[in-house]
Amino acid sequence: MLTGIISIKSPFAVSLIAGSGAGTAVDMVLFPLDTFKTRLQSPAGFWGSGGFSGIYRGIGPAFVGSAPNAAVFFATYDTSKVLLTKYTGKSDDPVLHMTAATMSEIGACLIRVPVEIIKQRRQVSAQHNVSTLIRHVLKNEGAMGFYRGYLGTIMREIPFSIIQFPLWEFLKTQVRKQHESVSPLQSSICGAIAGGFSAAVTTPLDVVKTRIMLAKSTDVESKGQILVVMKIIYQQQGLKGLFAGVLPRTLWISIGGSIFFGTYELIKHSIT
């Protein structure tokens, strides 16, 4: 529908626009599933964190952070792929895709982590609004409090991305063997498969990240020691605790992957 209305030649600008549009679409449409997942992983438990009430609490920070987060990720991913392809001479190498995804996550998390801190605390608390939560972080932990859990997020996102993106690229390669090009619909199906599988196997890292971000500043978990937090969760709840929220996380990212990659390809095709 947008074809012919606007044409952008810069690959970097295309990635920024397509990435921001895709990220916002996913985060807004599937926000309730993200809330359920966060509450299931919360130390207070699902019901203690709000249950089924206020499922859109925290959507404000998510909306503000979605576009820049996704834009930075895809602009870095596509740019890295181009540069690495020139350097290695290979375009479909899984290691190239893993490297590009890793670089993208490190950059995107500079935006994602502060947003996640406020969003997740809002999702599990009906007592504080966004401005109160921001002031609380600044007062008790300073500006670096917004980056508590940065390492934990990186340690979740990098394994997730080095599984998801090479798998997405591989599935698209298989599609190209049957068709001349990959349509947005086909890309979205590949994204759903890649996202769902990656989400399921990295759930323990997501649980650890959530616990670190939600912990009180006096709790052991707030220090961000991933293995220590993982051990605490296992001792308290066993393997079940490490996979808390696996169903909504897998469902959310499967559907999200479909919307994200489909929207990304649709916008890309529409503005180039």
PDB file of N, CA, C and O in Angstrom, residues 4 195 223:
ATOM      1  N   GLY A   4       5.518   3.269  -3.719  1.00  0.00           N
ATOM      2  CA  GLY A   4       5.375   4.389  -4.628  1.00  0.00           C
ATOM      3  C   GLY A   4       5.103   5.712  -3.936  1.00  0.00           C
ATOM      4  O   GLY A   4       5.262   6.770  -4.525  1.00  0.00           O
ATOM      5  N   GLY A 195      11.688 -17.405  16.496  1.00  0.00           N
ATOM      6  CA  GLY A 195      11.469 -16.713  17.766  1.00  0.00           C
ATOM      7  C   GLY A 195      10.957 -17.633  18.853  1.00  0.00           C
ATOM      8  O   GLY A 195      11.429 -17.586  19.990  1.00  0.00           O
ATOM      9  N   LYS A 223      22.447  -7.361  43.021  1.00  0.00           N
ATOM     10  CA  LYS A 223      23.858  -7.214  42.646  1.00  0.00           C
ATOM     11  C   LYS A 223      24.126  -7.705  41.231  1.00  0.00           C
ATOM     12  O   LYS A 223      25.201  -7.469  40.675  1.00  0.00           O
TER      13      LYS A 223
END
